[in-house]
CSV table of N, CA and C and ligand atoms in Angstrom, one decimal:
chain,number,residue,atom,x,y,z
M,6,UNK,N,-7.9,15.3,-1.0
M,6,UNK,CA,-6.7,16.1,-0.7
M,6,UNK,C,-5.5,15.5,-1.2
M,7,UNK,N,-4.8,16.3,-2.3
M,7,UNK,CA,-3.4,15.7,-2.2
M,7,UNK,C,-2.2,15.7,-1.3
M,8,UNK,N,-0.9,15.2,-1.8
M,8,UNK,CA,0.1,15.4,-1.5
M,8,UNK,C,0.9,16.5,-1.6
M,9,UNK,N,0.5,17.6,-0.5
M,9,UNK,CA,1.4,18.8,-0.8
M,9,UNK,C,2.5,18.8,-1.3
M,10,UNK,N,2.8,19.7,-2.2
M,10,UNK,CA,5.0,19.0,-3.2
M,10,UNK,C,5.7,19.8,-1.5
M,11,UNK,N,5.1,20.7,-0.7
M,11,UNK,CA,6.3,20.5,0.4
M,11,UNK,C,6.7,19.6,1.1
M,12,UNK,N,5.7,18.9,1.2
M,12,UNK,CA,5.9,17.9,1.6
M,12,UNK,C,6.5,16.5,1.3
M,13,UNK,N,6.1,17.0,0.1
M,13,UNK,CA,7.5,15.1,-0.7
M,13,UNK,C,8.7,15.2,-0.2
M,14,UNK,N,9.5,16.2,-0.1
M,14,UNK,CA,11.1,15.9,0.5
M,14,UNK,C,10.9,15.2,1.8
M,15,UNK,N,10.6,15.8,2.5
M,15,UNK,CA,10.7,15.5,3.9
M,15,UNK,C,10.3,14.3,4.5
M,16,UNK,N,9.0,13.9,3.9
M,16,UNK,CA,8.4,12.8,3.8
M,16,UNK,C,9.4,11.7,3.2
M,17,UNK,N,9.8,11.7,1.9
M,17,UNK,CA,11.1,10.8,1.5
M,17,UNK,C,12.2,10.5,2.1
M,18,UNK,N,12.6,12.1,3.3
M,18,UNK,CA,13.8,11.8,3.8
M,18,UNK,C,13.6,10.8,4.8
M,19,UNK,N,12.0,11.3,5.3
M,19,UNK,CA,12.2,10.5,6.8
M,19,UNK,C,11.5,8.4,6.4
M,20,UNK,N,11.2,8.5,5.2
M,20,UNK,CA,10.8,6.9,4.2
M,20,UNK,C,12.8,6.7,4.1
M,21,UNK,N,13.9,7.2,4.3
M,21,UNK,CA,15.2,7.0,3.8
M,21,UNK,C,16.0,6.2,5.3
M,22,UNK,N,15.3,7.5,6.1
M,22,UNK,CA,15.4,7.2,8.0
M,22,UNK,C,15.2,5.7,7.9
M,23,UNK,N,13.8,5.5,7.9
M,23,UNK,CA,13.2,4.3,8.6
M,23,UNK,C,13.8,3.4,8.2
M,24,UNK,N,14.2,3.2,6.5
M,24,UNK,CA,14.8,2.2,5.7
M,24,UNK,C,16.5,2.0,5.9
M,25,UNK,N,17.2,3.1,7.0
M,25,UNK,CA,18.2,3.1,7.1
M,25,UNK,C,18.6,2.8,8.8
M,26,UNK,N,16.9,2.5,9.4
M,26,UNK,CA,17.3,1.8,10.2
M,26,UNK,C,17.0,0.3,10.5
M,27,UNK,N,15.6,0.4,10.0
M,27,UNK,CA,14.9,-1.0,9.7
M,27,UNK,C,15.2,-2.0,8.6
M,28,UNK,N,14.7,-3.4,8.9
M,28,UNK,CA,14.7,-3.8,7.5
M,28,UNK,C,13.3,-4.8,7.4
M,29,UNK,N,12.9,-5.4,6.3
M,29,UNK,CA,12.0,-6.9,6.1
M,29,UNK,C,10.5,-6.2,6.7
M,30,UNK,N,9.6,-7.0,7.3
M,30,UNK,CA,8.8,-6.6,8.0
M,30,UNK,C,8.6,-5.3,9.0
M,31,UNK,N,9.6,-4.9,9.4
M,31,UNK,CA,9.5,-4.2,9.9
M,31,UNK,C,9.5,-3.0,9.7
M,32,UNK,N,10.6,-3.0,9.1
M,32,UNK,CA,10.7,-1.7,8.2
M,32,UNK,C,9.2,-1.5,7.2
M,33,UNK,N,9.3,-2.6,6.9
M,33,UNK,CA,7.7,-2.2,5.6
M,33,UNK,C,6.3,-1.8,7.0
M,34,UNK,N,6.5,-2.3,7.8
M,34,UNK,CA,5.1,-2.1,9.0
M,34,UNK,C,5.5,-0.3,9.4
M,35,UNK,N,6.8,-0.1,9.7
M,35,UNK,CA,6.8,1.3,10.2
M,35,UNK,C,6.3,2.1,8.7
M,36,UNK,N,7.3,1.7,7.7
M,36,UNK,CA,6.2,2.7,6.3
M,36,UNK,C,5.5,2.5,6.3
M,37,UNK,N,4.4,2.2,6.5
M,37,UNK,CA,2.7,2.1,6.6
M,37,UNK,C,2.1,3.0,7.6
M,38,UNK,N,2.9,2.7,9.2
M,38,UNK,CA,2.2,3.4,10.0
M,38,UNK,C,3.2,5.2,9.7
M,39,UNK,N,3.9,5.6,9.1
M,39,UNK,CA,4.8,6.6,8.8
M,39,UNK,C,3.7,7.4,7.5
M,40,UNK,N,3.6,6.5,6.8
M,40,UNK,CA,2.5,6.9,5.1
M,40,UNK,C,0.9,7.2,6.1
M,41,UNK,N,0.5,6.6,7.1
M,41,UNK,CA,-1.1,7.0,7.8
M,41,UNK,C,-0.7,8.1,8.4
M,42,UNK,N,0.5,8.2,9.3
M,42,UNK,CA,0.2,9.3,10.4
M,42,UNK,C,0.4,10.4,9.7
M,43,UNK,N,0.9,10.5,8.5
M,43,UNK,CA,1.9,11.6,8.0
M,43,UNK,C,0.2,12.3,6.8
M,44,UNK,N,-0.5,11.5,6.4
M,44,UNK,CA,-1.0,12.0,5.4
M,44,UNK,C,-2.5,11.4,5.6
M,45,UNK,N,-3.5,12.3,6.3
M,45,UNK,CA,-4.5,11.9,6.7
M,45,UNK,C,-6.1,10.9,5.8
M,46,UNK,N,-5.2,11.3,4.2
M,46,UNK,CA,-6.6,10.7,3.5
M,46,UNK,C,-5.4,9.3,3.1
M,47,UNK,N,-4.9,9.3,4.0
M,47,UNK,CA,-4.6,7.5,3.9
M,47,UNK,C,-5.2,7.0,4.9
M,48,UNK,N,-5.9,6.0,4.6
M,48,UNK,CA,-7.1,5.4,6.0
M,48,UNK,C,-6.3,4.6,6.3
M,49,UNK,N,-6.0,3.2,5.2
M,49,UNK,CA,-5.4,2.2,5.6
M,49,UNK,C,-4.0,2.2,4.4
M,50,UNK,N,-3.2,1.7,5.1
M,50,UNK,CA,-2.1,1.6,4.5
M,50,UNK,C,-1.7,0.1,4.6
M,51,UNK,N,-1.3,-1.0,3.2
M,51,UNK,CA,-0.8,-2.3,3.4
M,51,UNK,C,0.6,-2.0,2.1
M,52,UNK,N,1.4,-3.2,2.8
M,52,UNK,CA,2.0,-3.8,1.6
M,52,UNK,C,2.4,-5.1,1.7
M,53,UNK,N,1.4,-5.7,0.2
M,53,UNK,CA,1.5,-7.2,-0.1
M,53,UNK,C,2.8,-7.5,-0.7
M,54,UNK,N,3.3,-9.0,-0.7
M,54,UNK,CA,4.4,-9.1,-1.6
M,54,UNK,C,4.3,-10.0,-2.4
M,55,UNK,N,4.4,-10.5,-3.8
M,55,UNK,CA,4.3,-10.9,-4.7
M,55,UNK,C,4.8,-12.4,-4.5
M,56,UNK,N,4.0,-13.5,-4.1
M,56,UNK,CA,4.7,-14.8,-3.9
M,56,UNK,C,4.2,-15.7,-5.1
M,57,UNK,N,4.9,-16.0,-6.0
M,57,UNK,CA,4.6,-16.5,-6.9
M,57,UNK,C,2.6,-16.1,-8.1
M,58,UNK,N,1.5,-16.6,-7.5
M,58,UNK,CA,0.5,-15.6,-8.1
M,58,UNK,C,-0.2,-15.1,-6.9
M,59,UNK,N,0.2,-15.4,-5.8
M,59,UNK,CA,-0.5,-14.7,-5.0
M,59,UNK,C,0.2,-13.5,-4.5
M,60,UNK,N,-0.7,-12.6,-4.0
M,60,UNK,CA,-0.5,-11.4,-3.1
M,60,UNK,C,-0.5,-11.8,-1.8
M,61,UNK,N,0.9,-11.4,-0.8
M,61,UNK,CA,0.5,-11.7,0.7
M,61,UNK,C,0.8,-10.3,1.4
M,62,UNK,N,0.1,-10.6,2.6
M,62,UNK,CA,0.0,-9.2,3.3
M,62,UNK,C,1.4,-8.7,4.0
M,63,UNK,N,2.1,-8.7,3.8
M,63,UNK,CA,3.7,-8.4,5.1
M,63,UNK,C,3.6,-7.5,5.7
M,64,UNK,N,2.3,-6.2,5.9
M,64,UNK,CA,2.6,-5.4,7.0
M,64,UNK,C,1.8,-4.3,6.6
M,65,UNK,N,0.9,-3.6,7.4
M,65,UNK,CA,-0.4,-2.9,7.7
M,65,UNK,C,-0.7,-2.1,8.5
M,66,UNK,N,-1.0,-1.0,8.7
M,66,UNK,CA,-1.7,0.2,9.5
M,66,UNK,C,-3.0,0.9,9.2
M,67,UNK,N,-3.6,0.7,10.2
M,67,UNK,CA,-4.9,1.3,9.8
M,67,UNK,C,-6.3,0.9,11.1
M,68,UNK,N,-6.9,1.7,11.4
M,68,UNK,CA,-8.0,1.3,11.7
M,68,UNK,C,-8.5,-0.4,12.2
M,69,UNK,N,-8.4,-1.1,11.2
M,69,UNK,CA,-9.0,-2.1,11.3
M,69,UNK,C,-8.1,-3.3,10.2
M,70,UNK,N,-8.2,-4.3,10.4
M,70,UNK,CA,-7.7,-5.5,9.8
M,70,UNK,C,-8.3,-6.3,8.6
M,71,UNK,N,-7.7,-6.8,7.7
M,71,UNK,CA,-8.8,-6.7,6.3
M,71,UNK,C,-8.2,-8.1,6.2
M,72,UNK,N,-9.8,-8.5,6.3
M,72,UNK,CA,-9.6,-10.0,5.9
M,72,UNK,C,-8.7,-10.8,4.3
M,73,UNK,N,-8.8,-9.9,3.7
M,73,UNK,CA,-7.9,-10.2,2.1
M,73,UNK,C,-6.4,-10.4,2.8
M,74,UNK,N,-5.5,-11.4,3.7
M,74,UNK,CA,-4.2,-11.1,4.1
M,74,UNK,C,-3.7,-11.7,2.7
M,75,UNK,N,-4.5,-12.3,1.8
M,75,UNK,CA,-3.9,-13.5,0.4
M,75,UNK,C,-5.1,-12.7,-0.5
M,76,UNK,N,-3.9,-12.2,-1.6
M,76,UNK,CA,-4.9,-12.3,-2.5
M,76,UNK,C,-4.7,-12.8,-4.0
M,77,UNK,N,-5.0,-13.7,-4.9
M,77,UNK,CA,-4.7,-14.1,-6.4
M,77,UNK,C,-4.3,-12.9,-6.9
M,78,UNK,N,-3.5,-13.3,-7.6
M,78,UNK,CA,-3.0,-11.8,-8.5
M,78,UNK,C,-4.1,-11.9,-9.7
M,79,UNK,N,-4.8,-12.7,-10.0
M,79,UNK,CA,-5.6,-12.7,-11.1
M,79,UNK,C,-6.8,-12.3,-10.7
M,80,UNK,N,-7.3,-11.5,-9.6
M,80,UNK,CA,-8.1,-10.4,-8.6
M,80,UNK,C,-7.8,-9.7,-8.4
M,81,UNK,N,-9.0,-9.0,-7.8
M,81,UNK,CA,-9.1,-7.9,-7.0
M,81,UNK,C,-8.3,-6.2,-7.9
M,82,UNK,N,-8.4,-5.3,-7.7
M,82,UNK,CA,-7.8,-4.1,-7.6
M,82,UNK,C,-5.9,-4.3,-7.8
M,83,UNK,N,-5.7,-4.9,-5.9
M,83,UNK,CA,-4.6,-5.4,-6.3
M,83,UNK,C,-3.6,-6.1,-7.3
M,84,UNK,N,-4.7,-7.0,-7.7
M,84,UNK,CA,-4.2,-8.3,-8.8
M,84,UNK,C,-4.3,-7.4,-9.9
M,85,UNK,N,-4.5,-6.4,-10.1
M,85,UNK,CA,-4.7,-5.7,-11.3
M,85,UNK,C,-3.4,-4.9,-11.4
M,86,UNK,N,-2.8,-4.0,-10.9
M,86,UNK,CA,-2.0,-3.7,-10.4
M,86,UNK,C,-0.5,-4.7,-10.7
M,87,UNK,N,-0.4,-5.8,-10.2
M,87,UNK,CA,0.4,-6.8,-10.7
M,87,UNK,C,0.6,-7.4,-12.1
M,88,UNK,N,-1.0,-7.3,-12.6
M,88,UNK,CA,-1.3,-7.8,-14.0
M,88,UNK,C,-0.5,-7.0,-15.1
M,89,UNK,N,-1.3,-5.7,-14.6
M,89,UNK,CA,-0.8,-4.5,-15.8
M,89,UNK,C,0.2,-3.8,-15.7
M,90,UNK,N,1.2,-4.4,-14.6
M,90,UNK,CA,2.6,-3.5,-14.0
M,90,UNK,C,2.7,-2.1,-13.9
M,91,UNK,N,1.3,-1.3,-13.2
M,91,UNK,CA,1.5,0.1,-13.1
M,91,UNK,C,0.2,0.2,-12.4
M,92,UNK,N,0.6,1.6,-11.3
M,92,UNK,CA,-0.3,1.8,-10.6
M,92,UNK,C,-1.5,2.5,-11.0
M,93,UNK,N,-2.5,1.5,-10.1
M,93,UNK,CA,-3.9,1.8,-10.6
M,93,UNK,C,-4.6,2.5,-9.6
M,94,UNK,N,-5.4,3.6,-9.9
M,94,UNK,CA,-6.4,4.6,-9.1
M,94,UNK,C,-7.6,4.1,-9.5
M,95,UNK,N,-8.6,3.8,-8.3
M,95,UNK,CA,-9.8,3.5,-8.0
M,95,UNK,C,-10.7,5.1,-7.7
M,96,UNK,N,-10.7,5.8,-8.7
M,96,UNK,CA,-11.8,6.9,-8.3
M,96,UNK,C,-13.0,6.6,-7.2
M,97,UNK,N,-13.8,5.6,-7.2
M,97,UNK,CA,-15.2,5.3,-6.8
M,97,UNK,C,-14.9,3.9,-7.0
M,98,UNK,N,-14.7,3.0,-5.6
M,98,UNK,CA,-14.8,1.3,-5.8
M,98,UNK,C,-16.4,0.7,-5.9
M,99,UNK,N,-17.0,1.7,-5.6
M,99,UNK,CA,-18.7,1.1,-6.5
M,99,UNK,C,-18.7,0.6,-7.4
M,100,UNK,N,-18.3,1.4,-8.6
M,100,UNK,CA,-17.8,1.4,-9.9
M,100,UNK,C,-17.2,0.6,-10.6
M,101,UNK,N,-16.3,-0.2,-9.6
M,101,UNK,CA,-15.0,-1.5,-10.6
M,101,UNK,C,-15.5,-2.6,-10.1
M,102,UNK,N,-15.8,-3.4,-10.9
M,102,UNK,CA,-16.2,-4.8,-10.7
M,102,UNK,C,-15.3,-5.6,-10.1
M,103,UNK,N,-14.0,-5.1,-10.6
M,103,UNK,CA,-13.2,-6.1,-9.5
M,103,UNK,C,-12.5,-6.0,-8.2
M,104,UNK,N,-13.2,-4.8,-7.4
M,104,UNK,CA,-13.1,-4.3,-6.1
M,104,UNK,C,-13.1,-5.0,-5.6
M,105,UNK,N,-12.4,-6.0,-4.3
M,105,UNK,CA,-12.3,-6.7,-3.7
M,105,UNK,C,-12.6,-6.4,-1.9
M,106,UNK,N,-13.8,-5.9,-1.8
M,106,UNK,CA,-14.1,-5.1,-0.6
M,106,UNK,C,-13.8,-5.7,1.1
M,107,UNK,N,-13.0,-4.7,1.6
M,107,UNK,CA,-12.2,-5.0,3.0
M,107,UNK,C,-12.9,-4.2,3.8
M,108,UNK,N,-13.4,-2.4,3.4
M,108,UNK,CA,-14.1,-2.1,5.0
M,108,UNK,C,-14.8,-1.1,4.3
M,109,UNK,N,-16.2,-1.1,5.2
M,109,UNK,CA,-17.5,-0.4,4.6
M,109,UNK,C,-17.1,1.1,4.3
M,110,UNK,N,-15.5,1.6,4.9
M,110,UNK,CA,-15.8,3.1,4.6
M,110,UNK,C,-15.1,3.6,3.1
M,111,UNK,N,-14.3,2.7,3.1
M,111,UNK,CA,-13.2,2.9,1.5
M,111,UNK,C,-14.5,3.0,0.5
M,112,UNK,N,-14.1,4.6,-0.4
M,112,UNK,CA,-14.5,5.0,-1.4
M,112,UNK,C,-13.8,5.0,-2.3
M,113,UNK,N,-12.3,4.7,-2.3
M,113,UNK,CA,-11.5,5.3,-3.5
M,113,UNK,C,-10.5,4.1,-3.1
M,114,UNK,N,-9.0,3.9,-4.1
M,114,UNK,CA,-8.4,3.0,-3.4
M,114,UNK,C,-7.3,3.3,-4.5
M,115,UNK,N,-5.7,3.6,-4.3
M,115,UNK,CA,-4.4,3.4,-4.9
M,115,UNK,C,-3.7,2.1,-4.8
M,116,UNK,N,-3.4,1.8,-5.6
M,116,UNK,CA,-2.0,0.3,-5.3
M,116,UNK,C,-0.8,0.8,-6.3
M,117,UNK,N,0.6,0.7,-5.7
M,117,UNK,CA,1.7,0.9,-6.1
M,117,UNK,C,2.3,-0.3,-6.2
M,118,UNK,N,2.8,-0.5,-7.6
M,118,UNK,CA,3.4,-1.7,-7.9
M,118,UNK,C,5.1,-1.2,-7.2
M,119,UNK,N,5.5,-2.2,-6.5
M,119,UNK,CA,7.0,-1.9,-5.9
M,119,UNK,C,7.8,-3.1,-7.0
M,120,UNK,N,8.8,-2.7,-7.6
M,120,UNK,CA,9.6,-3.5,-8.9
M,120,UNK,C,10.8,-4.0,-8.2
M,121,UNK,N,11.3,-5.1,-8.9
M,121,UNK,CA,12.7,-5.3,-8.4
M,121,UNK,C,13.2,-5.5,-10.5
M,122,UNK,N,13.9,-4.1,-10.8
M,122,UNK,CA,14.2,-4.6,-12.5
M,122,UNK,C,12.6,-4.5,-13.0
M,123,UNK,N,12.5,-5.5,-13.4
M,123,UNK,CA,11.0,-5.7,-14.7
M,123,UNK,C,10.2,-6.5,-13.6
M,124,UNK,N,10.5,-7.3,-12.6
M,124,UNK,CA,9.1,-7.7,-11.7
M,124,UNK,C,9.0,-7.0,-10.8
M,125,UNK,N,7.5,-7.1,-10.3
M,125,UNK,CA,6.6,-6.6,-9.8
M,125,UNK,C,7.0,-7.6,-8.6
M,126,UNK,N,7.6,-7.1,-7.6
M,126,UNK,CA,8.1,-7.9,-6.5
M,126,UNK,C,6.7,-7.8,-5.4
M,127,UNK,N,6.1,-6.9,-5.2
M,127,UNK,CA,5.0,-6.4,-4.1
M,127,UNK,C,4.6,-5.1,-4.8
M,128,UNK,N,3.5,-4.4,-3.3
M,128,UNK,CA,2.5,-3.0,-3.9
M,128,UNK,C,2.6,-2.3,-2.7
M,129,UNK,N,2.4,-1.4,-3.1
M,129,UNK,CA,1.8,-0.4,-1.5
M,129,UNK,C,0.1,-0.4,-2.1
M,130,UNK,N,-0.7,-0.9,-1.5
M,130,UNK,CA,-2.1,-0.7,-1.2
M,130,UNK,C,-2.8,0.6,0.1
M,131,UNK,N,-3.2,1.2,-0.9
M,131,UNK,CA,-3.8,2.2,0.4
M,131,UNK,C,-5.6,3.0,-0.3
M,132,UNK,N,-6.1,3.0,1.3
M,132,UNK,CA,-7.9,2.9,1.1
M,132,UNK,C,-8.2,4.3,1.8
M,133,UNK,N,-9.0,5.0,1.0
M,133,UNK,CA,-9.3,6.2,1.3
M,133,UNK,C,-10.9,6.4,1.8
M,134,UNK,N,-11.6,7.1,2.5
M,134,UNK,CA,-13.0,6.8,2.5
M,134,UNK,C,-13.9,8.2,1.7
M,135,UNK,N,-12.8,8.9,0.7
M,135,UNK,CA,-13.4,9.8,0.0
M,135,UNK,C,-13.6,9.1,-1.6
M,136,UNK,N,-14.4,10.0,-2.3
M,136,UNK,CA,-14.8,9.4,-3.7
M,136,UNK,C,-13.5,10.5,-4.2
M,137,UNK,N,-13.1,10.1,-5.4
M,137,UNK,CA,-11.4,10.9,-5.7
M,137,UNK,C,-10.7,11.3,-4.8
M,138,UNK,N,-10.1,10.3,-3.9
M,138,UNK,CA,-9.4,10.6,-2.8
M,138,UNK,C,-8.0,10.6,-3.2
M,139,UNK,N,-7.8,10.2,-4.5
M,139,UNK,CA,-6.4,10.0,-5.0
M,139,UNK,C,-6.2,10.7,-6.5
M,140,UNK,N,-5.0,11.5,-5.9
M,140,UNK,CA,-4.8,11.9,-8.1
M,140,UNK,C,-3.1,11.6,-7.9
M,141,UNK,N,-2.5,12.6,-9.3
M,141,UNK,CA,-1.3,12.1,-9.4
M,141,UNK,C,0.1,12.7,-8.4
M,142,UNK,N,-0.5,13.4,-7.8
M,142,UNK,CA,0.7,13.8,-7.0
M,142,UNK,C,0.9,12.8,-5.9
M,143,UNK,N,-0.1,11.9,-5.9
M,143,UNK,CA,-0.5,10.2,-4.4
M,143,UNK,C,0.6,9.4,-5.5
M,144,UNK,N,0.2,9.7,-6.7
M,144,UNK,CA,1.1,8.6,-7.9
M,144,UNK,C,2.3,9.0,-7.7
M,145,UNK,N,2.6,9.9,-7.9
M,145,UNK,CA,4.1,10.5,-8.3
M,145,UNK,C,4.9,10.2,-7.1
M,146,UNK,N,4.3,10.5,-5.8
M,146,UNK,CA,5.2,10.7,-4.4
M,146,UNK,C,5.0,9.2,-4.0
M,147,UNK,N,3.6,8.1,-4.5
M,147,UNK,CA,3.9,6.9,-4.0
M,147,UNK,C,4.9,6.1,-4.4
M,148,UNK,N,5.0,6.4,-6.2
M,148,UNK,CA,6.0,5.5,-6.9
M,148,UNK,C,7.3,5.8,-6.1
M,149,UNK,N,7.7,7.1,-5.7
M,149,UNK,CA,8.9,7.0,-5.2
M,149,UNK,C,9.5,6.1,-3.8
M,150,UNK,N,8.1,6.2,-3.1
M,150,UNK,CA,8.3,5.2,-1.9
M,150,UNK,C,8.0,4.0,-2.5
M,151,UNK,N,7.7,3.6,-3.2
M,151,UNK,CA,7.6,2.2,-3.6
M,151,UNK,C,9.2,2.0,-4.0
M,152,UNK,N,9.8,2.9,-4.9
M,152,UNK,CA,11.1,2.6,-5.3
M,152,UNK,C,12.1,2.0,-4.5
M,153,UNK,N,11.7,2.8,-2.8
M,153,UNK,CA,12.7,2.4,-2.1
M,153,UNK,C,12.6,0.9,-1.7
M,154,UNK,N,11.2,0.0,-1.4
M,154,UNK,CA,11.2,-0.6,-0.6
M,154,UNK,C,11.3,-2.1,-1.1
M,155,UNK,N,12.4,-2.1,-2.0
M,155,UNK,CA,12.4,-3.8,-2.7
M,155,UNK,C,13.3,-4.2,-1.5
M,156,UNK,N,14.1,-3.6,-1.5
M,156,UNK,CA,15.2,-4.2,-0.7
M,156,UNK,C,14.3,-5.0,0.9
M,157,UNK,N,13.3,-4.0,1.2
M,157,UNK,CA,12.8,-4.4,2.5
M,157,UNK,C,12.0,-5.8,2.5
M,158,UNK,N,11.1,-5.7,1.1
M,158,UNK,CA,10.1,-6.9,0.5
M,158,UNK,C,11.4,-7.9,0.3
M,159,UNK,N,12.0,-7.9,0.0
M,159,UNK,CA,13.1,-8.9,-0.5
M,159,UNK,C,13.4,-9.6,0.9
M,160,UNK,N,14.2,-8.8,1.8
M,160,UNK,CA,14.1,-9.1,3.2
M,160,UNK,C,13.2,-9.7,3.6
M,161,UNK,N,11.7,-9.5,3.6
M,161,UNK,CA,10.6,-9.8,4.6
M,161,UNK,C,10.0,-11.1,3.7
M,162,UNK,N,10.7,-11.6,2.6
M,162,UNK,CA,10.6,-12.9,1.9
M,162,UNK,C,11.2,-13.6,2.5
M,163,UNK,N,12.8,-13.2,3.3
M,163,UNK,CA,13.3,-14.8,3.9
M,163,UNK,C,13.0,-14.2,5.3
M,164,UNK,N,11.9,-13.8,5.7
M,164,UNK,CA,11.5,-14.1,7.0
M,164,UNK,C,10.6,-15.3,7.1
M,165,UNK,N,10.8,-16.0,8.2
M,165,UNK,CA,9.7,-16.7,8.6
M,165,UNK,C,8.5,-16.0,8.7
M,166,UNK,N,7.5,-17.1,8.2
M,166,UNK,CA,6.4,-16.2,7.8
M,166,UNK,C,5.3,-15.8,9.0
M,167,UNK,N,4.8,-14.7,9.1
M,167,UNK,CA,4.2,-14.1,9.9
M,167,UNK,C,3.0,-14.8,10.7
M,168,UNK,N,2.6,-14.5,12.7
M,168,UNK,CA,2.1,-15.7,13.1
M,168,UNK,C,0.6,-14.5,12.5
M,169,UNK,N,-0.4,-15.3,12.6
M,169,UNK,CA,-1.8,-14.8,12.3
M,169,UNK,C,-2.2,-13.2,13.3
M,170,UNK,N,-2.1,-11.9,12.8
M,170,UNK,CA,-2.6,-11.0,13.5
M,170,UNK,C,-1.0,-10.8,13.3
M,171,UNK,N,-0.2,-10.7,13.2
M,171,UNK,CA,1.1,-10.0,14.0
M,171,UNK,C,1.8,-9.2,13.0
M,172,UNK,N,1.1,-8.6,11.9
M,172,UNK,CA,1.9,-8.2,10.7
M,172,UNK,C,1.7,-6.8,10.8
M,173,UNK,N,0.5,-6.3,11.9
M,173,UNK,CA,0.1,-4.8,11.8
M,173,UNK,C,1.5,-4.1,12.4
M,174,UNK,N,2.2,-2.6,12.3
M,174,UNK,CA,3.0,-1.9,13.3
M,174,UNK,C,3.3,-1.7,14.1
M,175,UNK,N,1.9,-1.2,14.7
M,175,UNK,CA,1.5,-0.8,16.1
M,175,UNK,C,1.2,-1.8,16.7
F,7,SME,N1,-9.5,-3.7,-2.2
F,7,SME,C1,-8.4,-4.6,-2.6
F,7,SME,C2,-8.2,-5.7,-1.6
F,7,SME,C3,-7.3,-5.3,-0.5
F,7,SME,S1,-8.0,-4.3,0.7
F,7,SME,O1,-8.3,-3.0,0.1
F,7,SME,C4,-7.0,-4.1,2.0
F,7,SME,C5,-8.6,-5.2,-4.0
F,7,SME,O2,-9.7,-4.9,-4.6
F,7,SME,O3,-7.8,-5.9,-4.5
């Protein structure tokens, strides 16, 4: 199922809300739980941030907790994403060798590179449990919420770093 286009405004205005009330962690935890409630073939929703080659987790909604909170940028889906500076769609994670698997139900899998300029500051990562659970209208409406949220990733860099379990929303 895609992203209905009626739905992109509204959805961006209220990604404009959150960011104009929130900031850092927090703000990135409510887009997550905002991106799951709003649009049902999002299972899990994360966004990592780019700490030198690793990927870290700054904030998550979903179901269940995924042991990947770090991941090398030189892995996984994610790390691919970082590698090739543009977002990559997982049709079928059977299929890619470098699937980095977090929960038995994810069939498909998006990552949005979030930029600050030319780097790849963080991603939005999200796990679907359909096979093509994602096309380009998930691309088109994600890059735009990725657009907004450097400023938040930038923020949730000079936070002290998160205690173990405490990064989910809800
Ligand atoms: N599947 C990802 C790892 C992160 S989990 O999906 C939350 C990957 O292959 O990089």
């Amino acid at each position: 199922m895609p992203v209905p286009s009626k739905a992109v405004t509204p959805a961006l205005l209220q990604v404009d809300a959150i960011l104009g009330r929130l900031d850092g962690r927090q703000a990135l935890g409510e887009i997550c739980r905002f991106l799951r409630r709003s649009f049902p073939h999002y299972r899990w929703v994360g966004v990592y941030r780019t700490v030198d080659t690793t990927l870290v987790l700054d904030a998550w909604d979903g179901p269940a907790a995924t042991e990947h909170t770090t991941i090398p940028v030189a892995k996984g889906v994610c790390g691919r994403a970082v590698r090739e500076g543009r977002t990559v769609i997982v049709d079928d994670v059977r299929d890619d060798p470098e699937y980095l698997a977090c929960f038995l139900e994810t069939r498909a899998e998006i990552v949005v590179p979030i930029r600050d300029g030319d780097a790849v500051v963080g991603e939005i990562d999200i796990d679907g449990d359909r096979i093509k659970a994602y096309d380009a209208s998930d691309r088109t409406f994600l890059e735009c919420v990725a657009e907004k949220l450097a400023r938040s990733v930038a923020a949730a860099a000079a936070e002290p770093p998160p205690s173990e379990g405490s990064v989910r929303s809800a």
